[in-house]
Amino acid sequence: MSFSDKDWRKLVAAQQKIEEERRATLAKLLRLESQNNLLRRRAGDFIARDIKEIEELEKLEEDEAKERKRLAEEERKAADERAKQASDREQQELIAAMLNSDGANGLAVDDFSWLAASSSPNQSFLDTPGPCRGSSG
């Protein structure tokens, strides 16, 4: 069985067509691989940017938490100071009230307290002459 030139040309043309399709398919595969690599890089960039944004947000939240804690501590100290001042003021008012009251618990001395002292039982002892008074015996 011999092949004619026509058959031979058909065979070569079919082989060339297959080779062209193979090359086109390989080129398409290379383009798809390149696009896939580009998409992977973009996805990596997106993830990296998202991670960076998350880290920045976490840092901002941490800074805000520190600031809230600092402000709360300042407010607590201010409240403690106000409470201490109020307590000191109450104590001063109480002492002033006790000093200004008439003979409250014997803390205040009024103008007539010397009369009570002169009629006390110890007064007769003080008026008694004795060797302590510098008398010569």
mmCIF file of N, CA and C in Angstrom:
data_model
loop_
_atom_site.group_PDB
_atom_site.id
_atom_site.type_symbol
_atom_site.label_atom_id
_atom_site.label_comp_id
_atom_site.label_asym_id
_atom_site.label_seq_id
_atom_site.Cartn_x
_atom_site.Cartn_y
_atom_site.Cartn_z
ATOM 1 N N MET A 1 0.820 -1.151 0.000
ATOM 2 C CA MET A 1 0.000 0.000 0.000
ATOM 3 C C MET A 1 0.886 1.244 0.000
ATOM 4 N N SER A 2 0.663 2.002 -0.961
ATOM 5 C CA SER A 2 1.465 3.189 -1.064
ATOM 6 C C SER A 2 0.587 4.415 -0.872
ATOM 7 N N PHE A 3 1.232 5.433 -0.311
ATOM 8 C CA PHE A 3 0.485 6.665 -0.046
ATOM 9 C C PHE A 3 0.753 7.647 -1.170
ATOM 10 N N SER A 4 -0.267 8.331 -1.496
ATOM 11 C CA SER A 4 -0.118 9.339 -2.541
ATOM 12 C C SER A 4 0.366 10.637 -1.926
ATOM 13 N N ASP A 5 0.796 11.531 -2.798
ATOM 14 C CA ASP A 5 1.231 12.841 -2.326
ATOM 15 C C ASP A 5 0.090 13.563 -1.606
ATOM 16 N N LYS A 6 -1.060 13.417 -2.101
ATOM 17 C CA LYS A 6 -2.225 14.058 -1.496
ATOM 18 C C LYS A 6 -2.433 13.536 -0.088
ATOM 19 N N ASP A 7 -2.351 12.258 0.091
ATOM 20 C CA ASP A 7 -2.511 11.676 1.437
ATOM 21 C C ASP A 7 -1.379 12.140 2.361
ATOM 22 N N TRP A 8 -0.208 12.185 1.767
ATOM 23 C CA TRP A 8 0.945 12.610 2.554
ATOM 24 C C TRP A 8 0.759 14.067 3.006
ATOM 25 N N ARG A 9 0.314 14.928 2.170
ATOM 26 C CA ARG A 9 0.092 16.329 2.516
ATOM 27 C C ARG A 9 -0.995 16.459 3.577
ATOM 28 N N LYS A 10 -2.025 15.672 3.473
ATOM 29 C CA LYS A 10 -3.091 15.684 4.482
ATOM 30 C C LYS A 10 -2.521 15.291 5.841
ATOM 31 N N LEU A 11 -1.682 14.276 5.835
ATOM 32 C CA LEU A 11 -1.067 13.811 7.079
ATOM 33 C C LEU A 11 -0.196 14.908 7.681
ATOM 34 N N VAL A 12 0.629 15.533 6.890
ATOM 35 C CA VAL A 12 1.511 16.597 7.377
ATOM 36 C C VAL A 12 0.665 17.780 7.860
ATOM 37 N N ALA A 13 -0.376 18.136 7.150
ATOM 38 C CA ALA A 13 -1.245 19.244 7.547
ATOM 39 C C ALA A 13 -1.927 18.937 8.877
ATOM 40 N N ALA A 14 -2.369 17.704 9.051
ATOM 41 C CA ALA A 14 -3.007 17.311 10.319
ATOM 42 C C ALA A 14 -2.008 17.400 11.463
ATOM 43 N N GLN A 15 -0.770 16.967 11.202
ATOM 44 C CA GLN A 15 0.264 17.051 12.241
ATOM 45 C C GLN A 15 0.560 18.511 12.587
ATOM 46 N N GLN A 16 0.638 19.354 11.572
ATOM 47 C CA GLN A 16 0.898 20.774 11.810
ATOM 48 C C GLN A 16 -0.259 21.411 12.597
ATOM 49 N N LYS A 17 -1.463 21.031 12.242
ATOM 50 C CA LYS A 17 -2.633 21.563 12.958
ATOM 51 C C LYS A 17 -2.593 21.145 14.427
ATOM 52 N N ILE A 18 -2.272 19.887 14.656
ATOM 53 C CA ILE A 18 -2.167 19.399 16.042
ATOM 54 C C ILE A 18 -1.051 20.141 16.774
ATOM 55 N N GLU A 19 0.076 20.354 16.113
ATOM 56 C CA GLU A 19 1.197 21.067 16.736
ATOM 57 C C GLU A 19 0.794 22.505 17.057
ATOM 58 N N GLU A 20 0.090 23.164 16.151
ATOM 59 C CA GLU A 20 -0.383 24.530 16.413
ATOM 60 C C GLU A 20 -1.353 24.556 17.600
ATOM 61 N N GLU A 21 -2.249 23.602 17.645
ATOM 62 C CA GLU A 21 -3.195 23.529 18.775
ATOM 63 C C GLU A 21 -2.445 23.276 20.081
ATOM 64 N N ARG A 22 -1.426 22.394 19.989
ATOM 65 C CA ARG A 22 -0.631 22.098 21.190
ATOM 66 C C ARG A 22 0.077 23.364 21.666
ATOM 67 N N ARG A 23 0.698 24.096 20.728
ATOM 68 C CA ARG A 23 1.398 25.335 21.083
ATOM 69 C C ARG A 23 0.402 26.366 21.638
ATOM 70 N N ALA A 24 -0.745 26.480 21.022
ATOM 71 C CA ALA A 24 -1.763 27.422 21.499
ATOM 72 C C ALA A 24 -2.235 27.024 22.892
ATOM 73 N N THR A 25 -2.400 25.719 23.086
ATOM 74 C CA THR A 25 -2.828 25.236 24.400
ATOM 75 C C THR A 25 -1.742 25.504 25.443
ATOM 76 N N LEU A 26 -0.476 25.255 25.080
ATOM 77 C CA LEU A 26 0.630 25.537 26.007
ATOM 78 C C LEU A 26 0.709 27.036 26.323
ATOM 79 N N ALA A 27 0.535 27.865 25.305
ATOM 80 C CA ALA A 27 0.559 29.316 25.523
ATOM 81 C C ALA A 27 -0.581 29.724 26.453
ATOM 82 N N LYS A 28 -1.749 29.149 26.221
ATOM 83 C CA LYS A 28 -2.894 29.451 27.095
ATOM 84 C C LYS A 28 -2.610 28.982 28.515
ATOM 85 N N LEU A 29 -2.023 27.793 28.667
ATOM 86 C CA LEU A 29 -1.662 27.290 30.001
ATOM 87 C C LEU A 29 -0.660 28.221 30.676
ATOM 88 N N LEU A 30 0.328 28.707 29.905
ATOM 89 C CA LEU A 30 1.312 29.634 30.475
ATOM 90 C C LEU A 30 0.639 30.943 30.909
ATOM 91 N N ARG A 31 -0.295 31.457 30.084
ATOM 92 C CA ARG A 31 -1.032 32.668 30.467
ATOM 93 C C ARG A 31 -1.856 32.422 31.727
ATOM 94 N N LEU A 32 -2.532 31.283 31.759
ATOM 95 C CA LEU A 32 -3.341 30.955 32.941
ATOM 96 C C LEU A 32 -2.462 30.818 34.185
ATOM 97 N N GLU A 33 -1.307 30.192 34.025
ATOM 98 C CA GLU A 33 -0.377 30.040 35.157
ATOM 99 C C GLU A 33 0.115 31.413 35.620
ATOM 100 N N SER A 34 0.415 32.279 34.664
ATOM 101 C CA SER A 34 0.860 33.630 34.999
ATOM 102 C C SER A 34 -0.247 34.397 35.726
ATOM 103 N N GLN A 35 -1.473 34.312 35.220
ATOM 104 C CA GLN A 35 -2.602 34.976 35.873
ATOM 105 C C GLN A 35 -2.833 34.409 37.271
ATOM 106 N N ASN A 36 -2.698 33.102 37.389
ATOM 107 C CA ASN A 36 -2.874 32.460 38.697
ATOM 108 C C ASN A 36 -1.816 32.966 39.680
ATOM 109 N N ASN A 37 -0.567 33.072 39.221
ATOM 110 C CA ASN A 37 0.504 33.591 40.083
ATOM 111 C C ASN A 37 0.225 35.038 40.483
ATOM 112 N N LEU A 38 -0.255 35.838 39.526
ATOM 113 C CA LEU A 38 -0.593 37.224 39.825
ATOM 114 C C LEU A 38 -1.699 37.298 40.877
ATOM 115 N N LEU A 39 -2.715 36.471 40.712
ATOM 116 C CA LEU A 39 -3.814 36.458 41.685
ATOM 117 C C LEU A 39 -3.335 36.004 43.058
ATOM 118 N N ARG A 40 -2.434 35.041 43.092
ATOM 119 C CA ARG A 40 -1.876 34.600 44.386
ATOM 120 C C ARG A 40 -1.112 35.741 45.058
ATOM 121 N N ARG A 41 -0.299 36.459 44.254
ATOM 122 C CA ARG A 41 0.448 37.592 44.826
ATOM 123 C C ARG A 41 -0.512 38.656 45.348
ATOM 124 N N ARG A 42 -1.555 38.944 44.580
ATOM 125 C CA ARG A 42 -2.544 39.933 45.030
ATOM 126 C C ARG A 42 -3.233 39.465 46.307
ATOM 127 N N ALA A 43 -3.586 38.192 46.339
ATOM 128 C CA ALA A 43 -4.220 37.656 47.554
ATOM 129 C C ALA A 43 -3.264 37.793 48.734
ATOM 130 N N GLY A 44 -1.986 37.483 48.501
ATOM 131 C CA GLY A 44 -0.986 37.647 49.562
ATOM 132 C C GLY A 44 -0.877 39.092 49.996
ATOM 133 N N ASP A 45 -0.909 40.020 49.012
ATOM 134 C CA ASP A 45 -0.866 41.451 49.342
ATOM 135 C C ASP A 45 -2.095 41.860 50.146
ATOM 136 N N PHE A 46 -3.263 41.354 49.723
ATOM 137 C CA PHE A 46 -4.496 41.657 50.461
ATOM 138 C C PHE A 46 -4.389 41.159 51.891
ATOM 139 N N ILE A 47 -3.924 39.927 52.029
ATOM 140 C CA ILE A 47 -3.805 39.339 53.372
ATOM 141 C C ILE A 47 -2.807 40.138 54.201
ATOM 142 N N ALA A 48 -1.662 40.477 53.586
ATOM 143 C CA ALA A 48 -0.651 41.251 54.317
ATOM 144 C C ALA A 48 -1.216 42.606 54.735
ATOM 145 N N ARG A 49 -1.958 43.267 53.820
ATOM 146 C CA ARG A 49 -2.546 44.562 54.159
ATOM 147 C C ARG A 49 -3.599 44.406 55.251
ATOM 148 N N ASP A 50 -4.413 43.349 55.132
ATOM 149 C CA ASP A 50 -5.423 43.102 56.166
ATOM 150 C C ASP A 50 -4.765 42.850 57.517
ATOM 151 N N ILE A 51 -3.693 42.057 57.507
ATOM 152 C CA ILE A 51 -2.976 41.775 58.761
ATOM 153 C C ILE A 51 -2.411 43.071 59.331
ATOM 154 N N LYS A 52 -1.830 43.904 58.446
ATOM 155 C CA LYS A 52 -1.272 45.178 58.910
ATOM 156 C C LYS A 52 -2.373 46.059 59.496
ATOM 157 N N GLU A 53 -3.522 46.118 58.815
ATOM 158 C CA GLU A 53 -4.635 46.924 59.324
ATOM 159 C C GLU A 53 -5.142 46.379 60.652
ATOM 160 N N ILE A 54 -5.213 45.055 60.755
ATOM 161 C CA ILE A 54 -5.656 44.440 62.018
ATOM 162 C C ILE A 54 -4.674 44.783 63.130
ATOM 163 N N GLU A 55 -3.371 44.689 62.826
ATOM 164 C CA GLU A 55 -2.360 45.020 63.836
ATOM 165 C C GLU A 55 -2.469 46.488 64.244
ATOM 166 N N GLU A 56 -2.702 47.373 63.256
ATOM 167 C CA GLU A 56 -2.856 48.793 63.578
ATOM 168 C C GLU A 56 -4.097 49.021 64.435
ATOM 169 N N LEU A 57 -5.195 48.345 64.089
ATOM 170 C CA LEU A 57 -6.418 48.472 64.886
ATOM 171 C C LEU A 57 -6.204 47.953 66.302
ATOM 172 N N GLU A 58 -5.515 46.817 66.416
ATOM 173 C CA GLU A 58 -5.244 46.264 67.747
ATOM 174 C C GLU A 58 -4.388 47.230 68.552
ATOM 175 N N LYS A 59 -3.389 47.856 67.901
ATOM 176 C CA LYS A 59 -2.549 48.826 68.606
ATOM 177 C C LYS A 59 -3.384 50.029 69.038
ATOM 178 N N LEU A 60 -4.262 50.509 68.144
ATOM 179 C CA LEU A 60 -5.137 51.624 68.514
ATOM 180 C C LEU A 60 -6.035 51.252 69.688
ATOM 181 N N GLU A 61 -6.602 50.045 69.642
ATOM 182 C CA GLU A 61 -7.459 49.599 70.743
ATOM 183 C C GLU A 61 -6.659 49.503 72.035
ATOM 184 N N GLU A 62 -5.425 49.001 71.927
ATOM 185 C CA GLU A 62 -4.569 48.894 73.115
ATOM 186 C C GLU A 62 -4.253 50.286 73.666
ATOM 187 N N ASP A 63 -3.926 51.228 72.766
ATOM 188 C CA ASP A 63 -3.647 52.601 73.206
ATOM 189 C C ASP A 63 -4.881 53.229 73.847
ATOM 190 N N GLU A 64 -6.046 52.994 73.245
ATOM 191 C CA GLU A 64 -7.286 53.529 73.814
ATOM 192 C C GLU A 64 -7.567 52.917 75.183
ATOM 193 N N ALA A 65 -7.310 51.622 75.322
ATOM 194 C CA ALA A 65 -7.525 50.962 76.615
ATOM 195 C C ALA A 65 -6.580 51.549 77.665
ATOM 196 N N LYS A 66 -5.315 51.778 77.276
ATOM 197 C CA LYS A 66 -4.363 52.389 78.204
ATOM 198 C C LYS A 66 -4.827 53.790 78.603
ATOM 199 N N GLU A 67 -5.310 54.545 77.622
ATOM 200 C CA GLU A 67 -5.781 55.904 77.904
ATOM 201 C C GLU A 67 -6.996 55.873 78.828
ATOM 202 N N ARG A 68 -7.928 54.946 78.556
ATOM 203 C CA ARG A 68 -9.103 54.826 79.436
ATOM 204 C C ARG A 68 -8.661 54.454 80.846
ATOM 205 N N LYS A 69 -7.698 53.555 80.960
ATOM 206 C CA LYS A 69 -7.210 53.134 82.274
ATOM 207 C C LYS A 69 -6.540 54.307 82.986
ATOM 208 N N ARG A 70 -5.740 55.089 82.217
ATOM 209 C CA ARG A 70 -5.063 56.244 82.806
ATOM 210 C C ARG A 70 -6.092 57.270 83.284
ATOM 211 N N LEU A 71 -7.093 57.530 82.453
ATOM 212 C CA LEU A 71 -8.132 58.495 82.838
ATOM 213 C C LEU A 71 -8.925 58.003 84.042
ATOM 214 N N ALA A 72 -9.226 56.701 84.072
ATOM 215 C CA ALA A 72 -9.950 56.140 85.214
ATOM 216 C C ALA A 72 -9.114 56.271 86.483
ATOM 217 N N GLU A 73 -7.810 56.042 86.368
ATOM 218 C CA GLU A 73 -6.922 56.164 87.529
ATOM 219 C C GLU A 73 -6.866 57.619 87.997
ATOM 220 N N GLU A 74 -6.777 58.548 87.042
ATOM 221 C CA GLU A 74 -6.782 59.965 87.416
ATOM 222 C C GLU A 74 -8.100 60.340 88.094
ATOM 223 N N GLU A 75 -9.210 59.847 87.547
ATOM 224 C CA GLU A 75 -10.522 60.138 88.133
ATOM 225 C C GLU A 75 -10.627 59.544 89.535
ATOM 226 N N ARG A 76 -10.099 58.317 89.702
ATOM 227 C CA ARG A 76 -10.126 57.683 91.023
ATOM 228 C C ARG A 76 -9.302 58.507 92.013
ATOM 229 N N LYS A 77 -8.111 58.947 91.577
ATOM 230 C CA LYS A 77 -7.271 59.757 92.459
ATOM 231 C C LYS A 77 -7.960 61.073 92.807
ATOM 232 N N ALA A 78 -8.597 61.686 91.807
ATOM 233 C CA ALA A 78 -9.307 62.943 92.053
ATOM 234 C C ALA A 78 -10.468 62.715 93.018
ATOM 235 N N ALA A 79 -11.193 61.617 92.835
ATOM 236 C CA ALA A 79 -12.310 61.302 93.736
ATOM 237 C C ALA A 79 -11.788 61.040 95.145
ATOM 238 N N ASP A 80 -10.669 60.305 95.248
ATOM 239 C CA ASP A 80 -10.069 60.064 96.563
ATOM 240 C C ASP A 80 -9.659 61.381 97.214
ATOM 241 N N GLU A 81 -9.067 62.274 96.418
ATOM 242 C CA GLU A 81 -8.634 63.563 96.952
ATOM 243 C C GLU A 81 -9.845 64.388 97.399
ATOM 244 N N ARG A 82 -10.920 64.374 96.583
ATOM 245 C CA ARG A 82 -12.132 65.109 96.975
ATOM 246 C C ARG A 82 -12.718 64.520 98.258
ATOM 247 N N ALA A 83 -12.723 63.194 98.370
ATOM 248 C CA ALA A 83 -13.252 62.547 99.570
ATOM 249 C C ALA A 83 -12.393 62.902 100.781
ATOM 250 N N LYS A 84 -11.065 62.922 100.589
ATOM 251 C CA LYS A 84 -10.166 63.273 101.690
ATOM 252 C C LYS A 84 -10.390 64.722 102.113
ATOM 253 N N GLN A 85 -10.528 65.602 101.128
ATOM 254 C CA GLN A 85 -10.778 67.006 101.450
ATOM 255 C C GLN A 85 -12.112 67.169 102.168
ATOM 256 N N ALA A 86 -13.128 66.446 101.732
ATOM 257 C CA ALA A 86 -14.437 66.521 102.389
ATOM 258 C C ALA A 86 -14.335 65.998 103.815
ATOM 259 N N SER A 87 -13.597 64.908 103.998
ATOM 260 C CA SER A 87 -13.426 64.340 105.336
ATOM 261 C C SER A 87 -12.664 65.316 106.230
ATOM 262 N N ASP A 88 -11.591 65.898 105.680
ATOM 263 C CA ASP A 88 -10.822 66.880 106.455
ATOM 264 C C ASP A 88 -11.698 68.079 106.815
ATOM 265 N N ARG A 89 -12.497 68.539 105.858
ATOM 266 C CA ARG A 89 -13.382 69.676 106.100
ATOM 267 C C ARG A 89 -14.406 69.328 107.179
ATOM 268 N N GLU A 90 -14.972 68.117 107.137
ATOM 269 C CA GLU A 90 -15.933 67.687 108.159
ATOM 270 C C GLU A 90 -15.277 67.638 109.530
ATOM 271 N N GLN A 91 -14.036 67.119 109.584
ATOM 272 C CA GLN A 91 -13.330 67.068 110.864
ATOM 273 C C GLN A 91 -13.077 68.474 111.397
ATOM 274 N N GLN A 92 -12.669 69.377 110.504
ATOM 275 C CA GLN A 92 -12.421 70.750 110.935
ATOM 276 C C GLN A 92 -13.708 71.414 111.417
ATOM 277 N N GLU A 93 -14.804 71.164 110.710
ATOM 278 C CA GLU A 93 -16.082 71.731 111.128
ATOM 279 C C GLU A 93 -16.519 71.157 112.468
ATOM 280 N N LEU A 94 -16.290 69.864 112.675
ATOM 281 C CA LEU A 94 -16.646 69.234 113.940
ATOM 282 C C LEU A 94 -15.820 69.825 115.078
ATOM 283 N N ILE A 95 -14.532 69.973 114.852
ATOM 284 C CA ILE A 95 -13.665 70.556 115.888
ATOM 285 C C ILE A 95 -14.088 71.992 116.168
ATOM 286 N N ALA A 96 -14.356 72.740 115.110
ATOM 287 C CA ALA A 96 -14.787 74.134 115.301
ATOM 288 C C ALA A 96 -16.107 74.180 116.051
ATOM 289 N N ALA A 97 -17.020 73.289 115.736
ATOM 290 C CA ALA A 97 -18.312 73.263 116.424
ATOM 291 C C ALA A 97 -18.115 72.911 117.887
ATOM 292 N N MET A 98 -17.219 71.980 118.165
ATOM 293 C CA MET A 98 -16.975 71.588 119.556
ATOM 294 C C MET A 98 -16.324 72.733 120.326
ATOM 295 N N LEU A 99 -15.411 73.439 119.675
ATOM 296 C CA LEU A 99 -14.747 74.557 120.346
ATOM 297 C C LEU A 99 -15.696 75.730 120.548
ATOM 298 N N ASN A 100 -16.633 75.885 119.664
ATOM 299 C CA ASN A 100 -17.568 77.013 119.757
ATOM 300 C C ASN A 100 -18.772 76.715 120.637
ATOM 301 N N SER A 101 -18.989 75.466 120.992
ATOM 302 C CA SER A 101 -20.152 75.152 121.829
ATOM 303 C C SER A 101 -19.856 75.512 123.283
ATOM 304 N N ASP A 102 -20.891 75.694 124.113
ATOM 305 C CA ASP A 102 -20.725 76.087 125.518
ATOM 306 C C ASP A 102 -20.405 74.872 126.366
ATOM 307 N N GLY A 103 -19.151 74.683 126.701
ATOM 308 C CA GLY A 103 -18.733 73.645 127.632
ATOM 309 C C GLY A 103 -18.966 72.230 127.152
ATOM 310 N N ALA A 104 -18.997 72.005 125.894
ATOM 311 C CA ALA A 104 -19.243 70.651 125.386
ATOM 312 C C ALA A 104 -18.072 69.764 125.750
ATOM 313 N N ASN A 105 -18.344 68.778 126.564
ATOM 314 C CA ASN A 105 -17.356 67.789 126.997
ATOM 315 C C ASN A 105 -16.124 68.420 127.630
ATOM 316 N N GLY A 106 -16.260 69.617 128.122
ATOM 317 C CA GLY A 106 -15.143 70.250 128.817
ATOM 318 C C GLY A 106 -14.047 70.722 127.889
ATOM 319 N N LEU A 107 -14.293 70.747 126.597
ATOM 320 C CA LEU A 107 -13.253 71.177 125.673
ATOM 321 C C LEU A 107 -13.195 72.694 125.577
ATOM 322 N N ALA A 108 -14.337 73.332 125.735
ATOM 323 C CA ALA A 108 -14.373 74.786 125.605
ATOM 324 C C ALA A 108 -14.287 75.420 126.986
ATOM 325 N N VAL A 109 -13.613 76.519 127.050
ATOM 326 C CA VAL A 109 -13.484 77.256 128.311
ATOM 327 C C VAL A 109 -14.224 78.570 128.129
ATOM 328 N N ASP A 110 -15.241 78.788 128.975
ATOM 329 C CA ASP A 110 -15.986 80.038 128.849
ATOM 330 C C ASP A 110 -15.465 81.052 129.871
ATOM 331 N N ASP A 111 -16.050 82.210 129.885
ATOM 332 C CA ASP A 111 -15.578 83.298 130.740
ATOM 333 C C ASP A 111 -15.787 83.030 132.223
ATOM 334 N N PHE A 112 -16.675 82.115 132.602
ATOM 335 C CA PHE A 112 -16.969 81.879 134.017
ATOM 336 C C PHE A 112 -16.303 80.623 134.560
ATOM 337 N N SER A 113 -15.427 80.024 133.815
ATOM 338 C CA SER A 113 -14.811 78.783 134.278
ATOM 339 C C SER A 113 -13.891 79.026 135.470
ATOM 340 N N TRP A 114 -13.373 80.226 135.657
ATOM 341 C CA TRP A 114 -12.496 80.487 136.793
ATOM 342 C C TRP A 114 -13.262 80.448 138.102
ATOM 343 N N LEU A 115 -14.588 80.732 138.059
ATOM 344 C CA LEU A 115 -15.378 80.662 139.279
ATOM 345 C C LEU A 115 -15.496 79.220 139.757
ATOM 346 N N ALA A 116 -15.696 78.336 138.840
ATOM 347 C CA ALA A 116 -15.824 76.927 139.197
ATOM 348 C C ALA A 116 -14.506 76.416 139.746
ATOM 349 N N ALA A 117 -13.412 76.885 139.216
ATOM 350 C CA ALA A 117 -12.111 76.418 139.680
ATOM 351 C C ALA A 117 -11.831 76.924 141.091
ATOM 352 N N SER A 118 -12.278 78.114 141.416
ATOM 353 C CA SER A 118 -11.992 78.651 142.743
ATOM 354 C C SER A 118 -12.817 77.959 143.817
ATOM 355 N N SER A 119 -13.914 77.324 143.463
ATOM 356 C CA SER A 119 -14.725 76.652 144.474
ATOM 357 C C SER A 119 -14.536 75.142 144.431
ATOM 358 N N SER A 120 -13.498 74.677 143.805
ATOM 359 C CA SER A 120 -13.283 73.229 143.727
ATOM 360 C C SER A 120 -12.646 72.721 145.005
ATOM 361 N N PRO A 121 -12.762 71.431 145.325
ATOM 362 C CA PRO A 121 -12.172 70.885 146.545
ATOM 363 C C PRO A 121 -10.667 71.035 146.590
ATOM 364 N N ASN A 122 -10.035 71.105 145.481
ATOM 365 C CA ASN A 122 -8.581 71.243 145.470
ATOM 366 C C ASN A 122 -8.147 72.656 145.841
ATOM 367 N N GLN A 123 -9.053 73.592 145.759
ATOM 368 C CA GLN A 123 -8.720 74.976 146.056
ATOM 369 C C GLN A 123 -8.301 75.128 147.517
ATOM 370 N N SER A 124 -8.951 74.427 148.434
ATOM 371 C CA SER A 124 -8.570 74.549 149.848
ATOM 372 C C SER A 124 -7.164 74.015 150.068
ATOM 373 N N PHE A 125 -6.772 73.016 149.331
ATOM 374 C CA PHE A 125 -5.422 72.487 149.439
ATOM 375 C C PHE A 125 -4.427 73.525 148.941
ATOM 376 N N LEU A 126 -4.797 74.206 147.875
ATOM 377 C CA LEU A 126 -3.896 75.211 147.321
ATOM 378 C C LEU A 126 -3.762 76.411 148.259
ATOM 379 N N ASP A 127 -4.827 76.718 149.022
ATOM 380 C CA ASP A 127 -4.788 77.871 149.921
ATOM 381 C C ASP A 127 -4.104 77.553 151.250
ATOM 382 N N THR A 128 -3.865 76.289 151.547
ATOM 383 C CA THR A 128 -3.278 75.899 152.820
ATOM 384 C C THR A 128 -1.797 76.227 152.829
ATOM 385 N N PRO A 129 -1.360 77.000 153.867
ATOM 386 C CA PRO A 129 0.076 77.302 153.934
ATOM 387 C C PRO A 129 0.843 76.054 154.337
ATOM 388 N N GLY A 130 1.943 75.887 153.761
ATOM 389 C CA GLY A 130 2.746 74.731 154.095
ATOM 390 C C GLY A 130 4.184 74.944 153.673
ATOM 391 N N PRO A 131 4.995 73.945 153.939
ATOM 392 C CA PRO A 131 6.417 74.091 153.637
ATOM 393 C C PRO A 131 6.695 74.278 152.146
ATOM 394 N N CYS A 132 5.762 73.887 151.309
ATOM 395 C CA CYS A 132 5.982 74.023 149.868
ATOM 396 C C CYS A 132 5.899 75.467 149.445
ATOM 397 N N ARG A 133 5.271 76.304 150.293
ATOM 398 C CA ARG A 133 5.015 77.680 149.896
ATOM 399 C C ARG A 133 6.201 78.587 150.199
ATOM 400 N N GLY A 134 7.235 78.029 150.565
ATOM 401 C CA GLY A 134 8.408 78.834 150.842
ATOM 402 C C GLY A 134 8.451 79.412 152.246
ATOM 403 N N SER A 135 7.665 78.897 153.166
ATOM 404 C CA SER A 135 7.686 79.410 154.531
ATOM 405 C C SER A 135 8.818 78.734 155.288
ATOM 406 N N SER A 136 9.374 79.441 156.182
ATOM 407 C CA SER A 136 10.452 78.856 156.976
ATOM 408 C C SER A 136 9.854 78.226 158.212
ATOM 409 N N GLY A 137 10.059 77.023 158.400
ATOM 410 C CA GLY A 137 9.435 76.200 159.335
ATOM 411 C C GLY A 137 9.514 76.251 160.688
#
